Amino acid sequence: MNAPPLLSLRDLAVVFHRDRRRIRALRGLDLVLAAGERLALLGESGSGKSTALLAIAGLLGPEAERSGEILFPLLGRAPILGRDVGFVFQDPFSALDPVLDVATQIAEPIRFHRGASWSAARAEAVALLRRVGIEPAEKRARDAPHRFSGGERQRIAIAMAIAAEPRLLLADEPTSALDTVNQAQILDLLDGLVRARDTALLLVTHDPAVAARIADRIAVLYAGRCVEVGPSARVLGAPRHPYTRALLAAALSLDRPPPRPLPEIPGSPPDPERDIAGCPFAPRCPLAASRCRTTPPPRTGGPEDGVACHLYAP
Ligand SMILES: Nc1ncnc2c1ncn2[C@@H]1O[C@H](COP(=O)(O)OP(=O)(O)OP(=O)(O)O)[C@@H](O)[C@H]1O
Ligand SMILES: [Mg+2]
């Protein structure tokens, strides 16, 4: 990657303060995302995927203490949510207003962020509805969200998130509430939309099959760190980190459709309230040596294709 990345995370750490507890959701996350690139964040429940997206979108609550850097080198300023960065949530209802018709909701960011007139924005909203497969678009544009199925609502939420033509689309498990057929269709829709607009996509999933279908690269998260990153074909075809291998073995050993939540790997993830001296995966790793428990693993390879594991240390 010679051009500056669209997004760069450096040593991003997030601690949630709850009562008198300190919950370490991210423990030093490094990632880069190029303009127009599609990156999947893959990891099991609690690995910090949603926290990473919320931090990037600037949506963390006051209980979150953040350190490290979130940079948008190509923008040259702080990103504006809705204009530069779009967000698709797992549950489309959280993005949609129950009382407004859907065209009005899609038109709003077009009007607000791009300065279009109401009538132009509404016409574009109808065209977007058609583009995401809601037909007859003209007529259904006047319906409120409850008149649509779950899959349709997610299509509408996607149309809304891309309406202002953001450079980056963040999507948190956008298909995990849907059945398999809808899931595949929505992924293909997302893929088509971001390709056509050269929008970068950062998609969170716990399902390797979803990552395989849409991502150029995959970053594997474990206990708030990226343990491995690389081109999708390389990560899925020749995983290096023992955690990635365990994750894929578990996912592939079960019948389709992929189970959710992710199938079991023996042992459990580290307690988010405790510090980790060495590799976070060491207690569950079949290949762990004593240094794995005491010394943080060095990162080998670059931010685009690398692994953090003592096995690969030079
Ligand atoms: N607002 C919060 N307050 C306290 N703890 C939180 C908060 N949000 C997340 N956490 C904790 O931070 C850790 C990471 O959570 P996060 O939601 O980012 O994980 P995730 O990878 O998205 O998991 P899932 O696949 O279940 O959605 C977990 O231990 C979670 O319980
Ligand atoms: Mg989550």
PDB file of N, CA and C in Angstrom, residues 19 65 150 157 172 175 217 248:
ATOM      1  N   ASP A  19     -19.231   0.438  37.116  1.00  0.00           N
ATOM      2  CA  ASP A  19     -19.148   0.380  38.571  1.00  0.00           C
ATOM      3  C   ASP A  19     -17.696   0.627  38.934  1.00  0.00           C
ATOM      4  N   GLU A  65     -13.006   4.737  27.940  1.00  0.00           N
ATOM      5  CA  GLU A  65     -11.753   5.504  27.943  1.00  0.00           C
ATOM      6  C   GLU A  65     -10.923   4.992  26.770  1.00  0.00           C
ATOM      7  N   GLY A 150     -37.810  -8.221   7.586  1.00  0.00           N
ATOM      8  CA  GLY A 150     -36.497  -7.994   8.187  1.00  0.00           C
ATOM      9  C   GLY A 150     -35.410  -7.765   7.145  1.00  0.00           C
ATOM     10  N   ALA A 157     -31.884   0.130   5.501  1.00  0.00           N
ATOM     11  CA  ALA A 157     -30.858   0.695   6.385  1.00  0.00           C
ATOM     12  C   ALA A 157     -29.538   0.863   5.620  1.00  0.00           C
ATOM     13  N   ASP A 172     -21.834  -3.714  11.144  1.00  0.00           N
ATOM     14  CA  ASP A 172     -21.659  -4.612  12.288  1.00  0.00           C
ATOM     15  C   ASP A 172     -22.617  -5.790  12.170  1.00  0.00           C
ATOM     16  N   THR A 175     -25.846  -9.045   8.588  1.00  0.00           N
ATOM     17  CA  THR A 175     -26.717 -10.104   8.070  1.00  0.00           C
ATOM     18  C   THR A 175     -26.994 -11.197   9.094  1.00  0.00           C
ATOM     19  N   ARG A 217      -9.570  -8.448   2.420  1.00  0.00           N
ATOM     20  CA  ARG A 217      -8.658  -8.862   3.487  1.00  0.00           C
ATOM     21  C   ARG A 217      -9.455  -9.184   4.731  1.00  0.00           C
ATOM     22  N   LEU A 248     -11.075 -21.549  12.199  1.00  0.00           N
ATOM     23  CA  LEU A 248     -11.511 -22.072  10.901  1.00  0.00           C
ATOM     24  C   LEU A 248     -11.821 -23.552  11.000  1.00  0.00           C
TER      25      LEU A 248
END
